[in-house]
mmCIF file with all atom_site columns, C-alpha atoms in Angstrom:
data_model
loop_
_atom_site.group_PDB
_atom_site.id
_atom_site.type_symbol
_atom_site.label_atom_id
_atom_site.label_alt_id
_atom_site.label_comp_id
_atom_site.label_asym_id
_atom_site.label_entity_id
_atom_site.label_seq_id
_atom_site.pdbx_PDB_ins_code
_atom_site.Cartn_x
_atom_site.Cartn_y
_atom_site.Cartn_z
_atom_site.occupancy
_atom_site.B_iso_or_equiv
_atom_site.pdbx_formal_charge
_atom_site.auth_seq_id
_atom_site.auth_comp_id
_atom_site.auth_asym_id
_atom_site.auth_atom_id
_atom_site.pdbx_PDB_model_num
ATOM 1   C CA . UNK M 1 1   ? -9.513 -2.323 -4.044  1.00 59.00 ? 17  UNK M CA 1
ATOM 2   C CA . UNK M 1 2   ? -9.647 -5.648 -2.207  1.00 70.00 ? 18  UNK M CA 1
ATOM 3   C CA . UNK M 1 3   ? -6.124 -5.522 -0.747  1.00 76.00 ? 19  UNK M CA 1
ATOM 4   C CA . UNK M 1 4   ? -5.692 -6.308 2.956   1.00 72.00 ? 20  UNK M CA 1
ATOM 5   C CA . UNK M 1 5   ? -3.299 -3.381 3.508   1.00 75.00 ? 21  UNK M CA 1
ATOM 6   C CA . UNK M 1 6   ? -5.717 -0.952 1.850   1.00 78.00 ? 22  UNK M CA 1
ATOM 7   C CA . UNK M 1 7   ? -8.525 -2.215 4.096   1.00 80.00 ? 23  UNK M CA 1
ATOM 8   C CA . UNK M 1 8   ? -6.320 -1.792 7.184   1.00 80.00 ? 24  UNK M CA 1
ATOM 9   C CA . UNK M 1 9   ? -5.297 1.688  6.043   1.00 78.00 ? 25  UNK M CA 1
ATOM 10  C CA . UNK M 1 10  ? -8.941 2.670  5.603   1.00 76.00 ? 26  UNK M CA 1
ATOM 11  C CA . UNK M 1 11  ? -9.640 1.693  9.236   1.00 83.00 ? 27  UNK M CA 1
ATOM 12  C CA . UNK M 1 12  ? -6.702 3.667  10.672  1.00 81.00 ? 28  UNK M CA 1
ATOM 13  C CA . UNK M 1 13  ? -7.419 7.300  11.476  1.00 86.00 ? 29  UNK M CA 1
ATOM 14  C CA . UNK M 1 14  ? -3.697 7.964  12.041  1.00 82.00 ? 30  UNK M CA 1
ATOM 15  C CA . UNK M 1 15  ? -2.666 6.504  8.678   1.00 83.00 ? 31  UNK M CA 1
ATOM 16  C CA . UNK M 1 16  ? -5.363 8.489  6.896   1.00 87.00 ? 32  UNK M CA 1
ATOM 17  C CA . UNK M 1 17  ? -4.270 11.665 8.668   1.00 90.00 ? 33  UNK M CA 1
ATOM 18  C CA . UNK M 1 18  ? -0.653 10.998 7.660   1.00 87.00 ? 34  UNK M CA 1
ATOM 19  C CA . UNK M 1 19  ? -1.722 10.577 4.032   1.00 89.00 ? 35  UNK M CA 1
ATOM 20  C CA . UNK M 1 20  ? -3.700 13.840 4.114   1.00 92.00 ? 36  UNK M CA 1
ATOM 21  C CA . UNK M 1 21  ? -0.618 15.682 5.394   1.00 92.00 ? 37  UNK M CA 1
ATOM 22  C CA . UNK M 1 22  ? 1.573  14.120 2.710   1.00 91.00 ? 38  UNK M CA 1
ATOM 23  C CA . UNK M 1 23  ? -0.932 14.913 -0.037  1.00 93.00 ? 39  UNK M CA 1
ATOM 24  C CA . UNK M 1 24  ? -1.364 18.498 1.190   1.00 94.00 ? 40  UNK M CA 1
ATOM 25  C CA . UNK M 1 25  ? 2.383  19.132 1.278   1.00 93.00 ? 41  UNK M CA 1
ATOM 26  C CA . UNK M 1 26  ? 2.948  17.463 -2.114  1.00 94.00 ? 42  UNK M CA 1
ATOM 27  C CA . UNK M 1 27  ? 0.263  19.686 -3.625  1.00 95.00 ? 43  UNK M CA 1
ATOM 28  C CA . UNK M 1 28  ? -1.186 19.265 -7.095  1.00 96.00 ? 44  UNK M CA 1
ATOM 29  C CA . UNK M 1 29  ? 0.897  16.599 -8.829  1.00 96.00 ? 45  UNK M CA 1
ATOM 30  C CA . UNK M 1 30  ? -1.061 16.368 -12.068 1.00 95.00 ? 46  UNK M CA 1
ATOM 31  C CA . UNK M 1 31  ? 1.249  16.798 -15.070 1.00 95.00 ? 47  UNK M CA 1
ATOM 32  C CA . UNK M 1 32  ? 4.276  16.245 -12.814 1.00 98.00 ? 48  UNK M CA 1
ATOM 33  C CA . UNK M 1 33  ? 6.866  13.520 -12.500 1.00 98.00 ? 49  UNK M CA 1
ATOM 34  C CA . UNK M 1 34  ? 6.827  12.228 -8.911  1.00 98.00 ? 50  UNK M CA 1
ATOM 35  C CA . UNK M 1 35  ? 8.515  9.634  -6.713  1.00 97.00 ? 51  UNK M CA 1
ATOM 36  C CA . UNK M 1 36  ? 7.355  8.129  -3.442  1.00 96.00 ? 52  UNK M CA 1
ATOM 37  C CA . UNK M 1 37  ? 9.741  6.268  -1.159  1.00 94.00 ? 53  UNK M CA 1
ATOM 38  C CA . UNK M 1 38  ? 8.687  4.080  1.759   1.00 88.00 ? 54  UNK M CA 1
ATOM 39  C CA . UNK M 1 39  ? 5.034  3.812  0.906   1.00 78.00 ? 55  UNK M CA 1
ATOM 40  C CA . UNK M 1 40  ? 3.417  1.913  3.793   1.00 74.00 ? 56  UNK M CA 1
ATOM 41  C CA . UNK M 1 41  ? 3.343  -1.456 1.986   1.00 82.00 ? 57  UNK M CA 1
ATOM 42  C CA . UNK M 1 42  ? 2.232  0.217  -1.230  1.00 87.00 ? 58  UNK M CA 1
ATOM 43  C CA . UNK M 1 43  ? -0.907 1.901  0.068   1.00 90.00 ? 59  UNK M CA 1
ATOM 44  C CA . UNK M 1 44  ? 0.592  5.411  -0.024  1.00 91.00 ? 60  UNK M CA 1
ATOM 45  C CA . UNK M 1 45  ? 1.847  4.720  -3.573  1.00 92.00 ? 61  UNK M CA 1
ATOM 46  C CA . UNK M 1 46  ? -1.599 3.553  -4.604  1.00 92.00 ? 62  UNK M CA 1
ATOM 47  C CA . UNK M 1 47  ? -3.348 6.586  -3.107  1.00 92.00 ? 63  UNK M CA 1
ATOM 48  C CA . UNK M 1 48  ? -0.854 9.128  -4.454  1.00 94.00 ? 64  UNK M CA 1
ATOM 49  C CA . UNK M 1 49  ? -1.230 7.731  -7.971  1.00 94.00 ? 65  UNK M CA 1
ATOM 50  C CA . UNK M 1 50  ? -4.996 8.169  -7.730  1.00 93.00 ? 66  UNK M CA 1
ATOM 51  C CA . UNK M 1 51  ? -4.427 11.911 -7.284  1.00 94.00 ? 67  UNK M CA 1
ATOM 52  C CA . UNK M 1 52  ? -2.798 12.240 -10.711 1.00 95.00 ? 68  UNK M CA 1
ATOM 53  C CA . UNK M 1 53  ? 0.734  12.714 -11.952 1.00 96.00 ? 69  UNK M CA 1
ATOM 54  C CA . UNK M 1 54  ? 3.343  10.339 -13.327 1.00 97.00 ? 70  UNK M CA 1
ATOM 55  C CA . UNK M 1 55  ? 4.421  8.402  -10.223 1.00 97.00 ? 71  UNK M CA 1
ATOM 56  C CA . UNK M 1 56  ? 7.310  6.049  -9.556  1.00 96.00 ? 72  UNK M CA 1
ATOM 57  C CA . UNK M 1 57  ? 7.672  4.162  -6.272  1.00 96.00 ? 73  UNK M CA 1
ATOM 58  C CA . UNK M 1 58  ? 10.713 2.756  -4.492  1.00 94.00 ? 74  UNK M CA 1
ATOM 59  C CA . UNK M 1 59  ? 11.662 1.050  -1.256  1.00 93.00 ? 75  UNK M CA 1
ATOM 60  C CA . UNK M 1 60  ? 14.676 -0.481 0.494   1.00 90.00 ? 76  UNK M CA 1
ATOM 61  C CA . UNK M 1 61  ? 13.202 -3.921 1.082   1.00 89.00 ? 77  UNK M CA 1
ATOM 62  C CA . UNK M 1 62  ? 12.588 -6.605 -1.577  1.00 92.00 ? 78  UNK M CA 1
ATOM 63  C CA . UNK M 1 63  ? 9.390  -7.813 0.100   1.00 91.00 ? 79  UNK M CA 1
ATOM 64  C CA . UNK M 1 64  ? 7.963  -4.292 0.290   1.00 89.00 ? 80  UNK M CA 1
ATOM 65  C CA . UNK M 1 65  ? 8.914  -3.607 -3.336  1.00 93.00 ? 81  UNK M CA 1
ATOM 66  C CA . UNK M 1 66  ? 6.947  -6.726 -4.278  1.00 92.00 ? 82  UNK M CA 1
ATOM 67  C CA . UNK M 1 67  ? 3.940  -5.550 -2.231  1.00 90.00 ? 83  UNK M CA 1
ATOM 68  C CA . UNK M 1 68  ? 4.029  -2.125 -3.894  1.00 92.00 ? 84  UNK M CA 1
ATOM 69  C CA . UNK M 1 69  ? 4.224  -3.797 -7.295  1.00 91.00 ? 85  UNK M CA 1
ATOM 70  C CA . UNK M 1 70  ? 1.094  -5.842 -6.492  1.00 89.00 ? 86  UNK M CA 1
ATOM 71  C CA . UNK M 1 71  ? -0.854 -2.637 -5.844  1.00 90.00 ? 87  UNK M CA 1
ATOM 72  C CA . UNK M 1 72  ? 0.437  -0.292 -8.548  1.00 92.00 ? 88  UNK M CA 1
ATOM 73  C CA . UNK M 1 73  ? 2.009  -2.719 -11.064 1.00 88.00 ? 89  UNK M CA 1
ATOM 74  C CA . UNK M 1 74  ? 4.486  -0.408 -12.815 1.00 92.00 ? 90  UNK M CA 1
ATOM 75  C CA . UNK M 1 75  ? 7.395  1.923  -12.133 1.00 95.00 ? 91  UNK M CA 1
ATOM 76  C CA . UNK M 1 76  ? 8.414  0.239  -8.875  1.00 95.00 ? 92  UNK M CA 1
ATOM 77  C CA . UNK M 1 77  ? 12.104 0.132  -7.936  1.00 94.00 ? 93  UNK M CA 1
ATOM 78  C CA . UNK M 1 78  ? 14.401 -1.150 -5.221  1.00 94.00 ? 94  UNK M CA 1
ATOM 79  C CA . UNK M 1 79  ? 16.897 1.384  -3.969  1.00 91.00 ? 95  UNK M CA 1
ATOM 80  C CA . UNK M 1 80  ? 20.137 0.933  -2.088  1.00 87.00 ? 96  UNK M CA 1
ATOM 81  C CA . UNK M 1 81  ? 20.851 4.184  -0.207  1.00 81.00 ? 97  UNK M CA 1
ATOM 82  C CA . UNK M 1 82  ? 22.482 6.493  -0.330  1.00 79.00 ? 98  UNK M CA 1
ATOM 83  C CA . UNK M 1 83  ? 22.270 6.105  -4.119  1.00 77.00 ? 99  UNK M CA 1
ATOM 84  C CA . UNK M 1 84  ? 19.038 6.293  -6.097  1.00 82.00 ? 100 UNK M CA 1
ATOM 85  C CA . UNK M 1 85  ? 18.834 4.768  -9.614  1.00 86.00 ? 101 UNK M CA 1
ATOM 86  C CA . UNK M 1 86  ? 17.439 7.902  -11.262 1.00 93.00 ? 102 UNK M CA 1
ATOM 87  C CA . UNK M 1 87  ? 18.826 10.624 -13.508 1.00 95.00 ? 103 UNK M CA 1
ATOM 88  C CA . UNK M 1 88  ? 19.588 14.137 -12.303 1.00 97.00 ? 104 UNK M CA 1
ATOM 89  C CA . UNK M 1 89  ? 16.576 16.430 -11.970 1.00 97.00 ? 105 UNK M CA 1
ATOM 90  C CA . UNK M 1 90  ? 14.030 13.868 -13.173 1.00 98.00 ? 106 UNK M CA 1
ATOM 91  C CA . UNK M 1 91  ? 11.315 14.438 -10.524 1.00 98.00 ? 107 UNK M CA 1
ATOM 92  C CA . UNK M 1 92  ? 9.177  17.474 -9.725  1.00 98.00 ? 108 UNK M CA 1
ATOM 93  C CA . UNK M 1 93  ? 8.100  16.006 -6.381  1.00 98.00 ? 109 UNK M CA 1
ATOM 94  C CA . UNK M 1 94  ? 9.653  13.404 -4.072  1.00 97.00 ? 110 UNK M CA 1
ATOM 95  C CA . UNK M 1 95  ? 7.709  12.098 -1.068  1.00 96.00 ? 111 UNK M CA 1
ATOM 96  C CA . UNK M 1 96  ? 9.655  10.133 1.573   1.00 95.00 ? 112 UNK M CA 1
ATOM 97  C CA . UNK M 1 97  ? 7.445  8.261  4.044   1.00 93.00 ? 113 UNK M CA 1
ATOM 98  C CA . UNK M 1 98  ? 8.926  6.777  7.233   1.00 89.00 ? 114 UNK M CA 1
ATOM 99  C CA . UNK M 1 99  ? 12.173 5.782  5.518   1.00 87.00 ? 115 UNK M CA 1
ATOM 100 C CA . UNK M 1 100 ? 14.972 8.049  6.784   1.00 86.00 ? 116 UNK M CA 1
ATOM 101 C CA . UNK M 1 101 ? 15.188 6.200  10.089  1.00 83.00 ? 117 UNK M CA 1
ATOM 102 C CA . UNK M 1 102 ? 16.114 3.051  8.096   1.00 81.00 ? 118 UNK M CA 1
ATOM 103 C CA . UNK M 1 103 ? 18.955 4.692  6.130   1.00 88.00 ? 119 UNK M CA 1
ATOM 104 C CA . UNK M 1 104 ? 22.465 4.558  7.624   1.00 88.00 ? 120 UNK M CA 1
ATOM 105 C CA . UNK M 1 105 ? 23.689 7.807  6.024   1.00 91.00 ? 121 UNK M CA 1
ATOM 106 C CA . UNK M 1 106 ? 20.581 9.963  5.933   1.00 88.00 ? 122 UNK M CA 1
ATOM 107 C CA . UNK M 1 107 ? 22.501 13.117 4.933   1.00 91.00 ? 123 UNK M CA 1
ATOM 108 C CA . UNK M 1 108 ? 23.985 11.457 1.860   1.00 92.00 ? 124 UNK M CA 1
ATOM 109 C CA . UNK M 1 109 ? 20.550 10.069 1.020   1.00 91.00 ? 125 UNK M CA 1
ATOM 110 C CA . UNK M 1 110 ? 18.927 13.519 1.266   1.00 92.00 ? 126 UNK M CA 1
ATOM 111 C CA . UNK M 1 111 ? 21.701 14.928 -0.953  1.00 93.00 ? 127 UNK M CA 1
ATOM 112 C CA . UNK M 1 112 ? 20.809 12.217 -3.454  1.00 94.00 ? 128 UNK M CA 1
ATOM 113 C CA . UNK M 1 113 ? 17.162 13.262 -3.292  1.00 94.00 ? 129 UNK M CA 1
ATOM 114 C CA . UNK M 1 114 ? 18.236 16.850 -3.981  1.00 94.00 ? 130 UNK M CA 1
ATOM 115 C CA . UNK M 1 115 ? 20.131 15.556 -7.048  1.00 95.00 ? 131 UNK M CA 1
ATOM 116 C CA . UNK M 1 116 ? 17.076 13.835 -8.561  1.00 96.00 ? 132 UNK M CA 1
ATOM 117 C CA . UNK M 1 117 ? 14.629 16.715 -7.909  1.00 97.00 ? 133 UNK M CA 1
ATOM 118 C CA . UNK M 1 118 ? 14.277 19.371 -10.588 1.00 97.00 ? 134 UNK M CA 1
ATOM 119 C CA . UNK M 1 119 ? 15.222 22.929 -9.601  1.00 96.00 ? 135 UNK M CA 1
ATOM 120 C CA . UNK M 1 120 ? 12.200 24.408 -7.842  1.00 95.00 ? 136 UNK M CA 1
ATOM 121 C CA . UNK M 1 121 ? 10.837 20.933 -7.102  1.00 97.00 ? 137 UNK M CA 1
ATOM 122 C CA . UNK M 1 122 ? 9.283  19.726 -3.865  1.00 96.00 ? 138 UNK M CA 1
ATOM 123 C CA . UNK M 1 123 ? 10.645 17.309 -1.250  1.00 96.00 ? 139 UNK M CA 1
ATOM 124 C CA . UNK M 1 124 ? 8.163  16.051 1.358   1.00 95.00 ? 140 UNK M CA 1
ATOM 125 C CA . UNK M 1 125 ? 9.600  14.033 4.260   1.00 93.00 ? 141 UNK M CA 1
ATOM 126 C CA . UNK M 1 126 ? 7.658  12.234 6.994   1.00 90.00 ? 142 UNK M CA 1
ATOM 127 C CA . UNK M 1 127 ? 9.403  10.459 9.871   1.00 84.00 ? 143 UNK M CA 1
ATOM 128 C CA . UNK M 1 128 ? 7.762  8.671  12.786  1.00 79.00 ? 144 UNK M CA 1
ATOM 129 C CA . UNK M 1 129 ? 7.912  10.402 16.127  1.00 68.00 ? 145 UNK M CA 1
ATOM 130 C CA . UNK M 1 130 ? 7.357  9.037  19.580  1.00 55.00 ? 146 UNK M CA 1
ATOM 131 C CA . UNK M 1 131 ? 8.507  11.268 22.403  1.00 53.00 ? 147 UNK M CA 1
ATOM 132 C CA . UNK M 1 132 ? 11.185 9.714  24.582  1.00 54.00 ? 148 UNK M CA 1
ATOM 133 C CA . UNK M 1 133 ? 8.658  9.507  27.394  1.00 57.00 ? 149 UNK M CA 1
ATOM 134 C CA . UNK M 1 134 ? 5.177  8.881  26.084  1.00 61.00 ? 150 UNK M CA 1
ATOM 135 C CA . UNK M 1 135 ? 2.341  6.465  26.654  1.00 63.00 ? 151 UNK M CA 1
ATOM 136 C CA . UNK M 1 136 ? 2.891  4.942  23.209  1.00 60.00 ? 152 UNK M CA 1
ATOM 137 C CA . UNK M 1 137 ? 6.623  4.428  23.825  1.00 59.00 ? 153 UNK M CA 1
ATOM 138 C CA . UNK M 1 138 ? 5.924  2.868  27.235  1.00 62.00 ? 154 UNK M CA 1
ATOM 139 C CA . UNK M 1 139 ? 3.300  0.550  25.761  1.00 67.00 ? 155 UNK M CA 1
ATOM 140 C CA . UNK M 1 140 ? 5.661  -0.486 22.955  1.00 59.00 ? 156 UNK M CA 1
ATOM 141 C CA . UNK M 1 141 ? 8.414  -1.203 25.505  1.00 62.00 ? 157 UNK M CA 1
ATOM 142 C CA . UNK M 1 142 ? 5.990  -3.207 27.659  1.00 63.00 ? 158 UNK M CA 1
ATOM 143 C CA . UNK M 1 143 ? 5.053  -5.298 24.614  1.00 64.00 ? 159 UNK M CA 1
ATOM 144 C CA . UNK M 1 144 ? 8.714  -5.795 23.740  1.00 64.00 ? 160 UNK M CA 1
ATOM 145 C CA . UNK M 1 145 ? 8.508  -3.766 20.531  1.00 62.00 ? 161 UNK M CA 1
ATOM 146 C CA . UNK M 1 146 ? 11.764 -1.928 19.900  1.00 55.00 ? 162 UNK M CA 1
ATOM 147 C CA . UNK M 1 147 ? 12.957 0.448  17.207  1.00 55.00 ? 163 UNK M CA 1
ATOM 148 C CA . UNK M 1 148 ? 15.644 -2.077 16.299  1.00 55.00 ? 164 UNK M CA 1
ATOM 149 C CA . UNK M 1 149 ? 12.999 -4.713 15.509  1.00 54.00 ? 165 UNK M CA 1
ATOM 150 C CA . UNK M 1 150 ? 11.594 -2.324 12.913  1.00 52.00 ? 166 UNK M CA 1
ATOM 151 C CA . UNK M 1 151 ? 15.014 -1.649 11.373  1.00 52.00 ? 167 UNK M CA 1
ATOM 152 C CA . UNK M 1 152 ? 15.199 1.878  12.806  1.00 51.00 ? 168 UNK M CA 1
ATOM 153 C CA . UNK M 1 153 ? 18.757 3.152  13.023  1.00 47.00 ? 169 UNK M CA 1
ATOM 154 C CA . UNK M 1 154 ? 17.749 6.241  15.035  1.00 50.00 ? 170 UNK M CA 1
#
């Protein structure tokens, strides 16, 4: 794959570690219907699909949806939380990657995820974490990078 985001992902130990955690928690997805939300510019979608299963991808942002579509080509959707444009119980596995902090009503959104997951299905959620007082948070503040600039609501 000659995509710039894939190349960047392959150079980032932290991004690769995050993917390994997501993949481990999602488990074996072959012969399953799966959804990923908030896919790191499509790279997570691309990598999850390589592991097998019938994957759909979705994001909040039109530009990101377009980027995901460039990488995986089909079954890419734009969502407008808290509602998701899917039928009840359609997915065996739902993987949410760094998206909840962008959703105004995260509880309603998680209830919606529960609605679209089959009984006994799997929900994997990853959210970014930077301790209130940490070297990374101090460096980001020094550089003028704020949560608000990234669309984080919390």
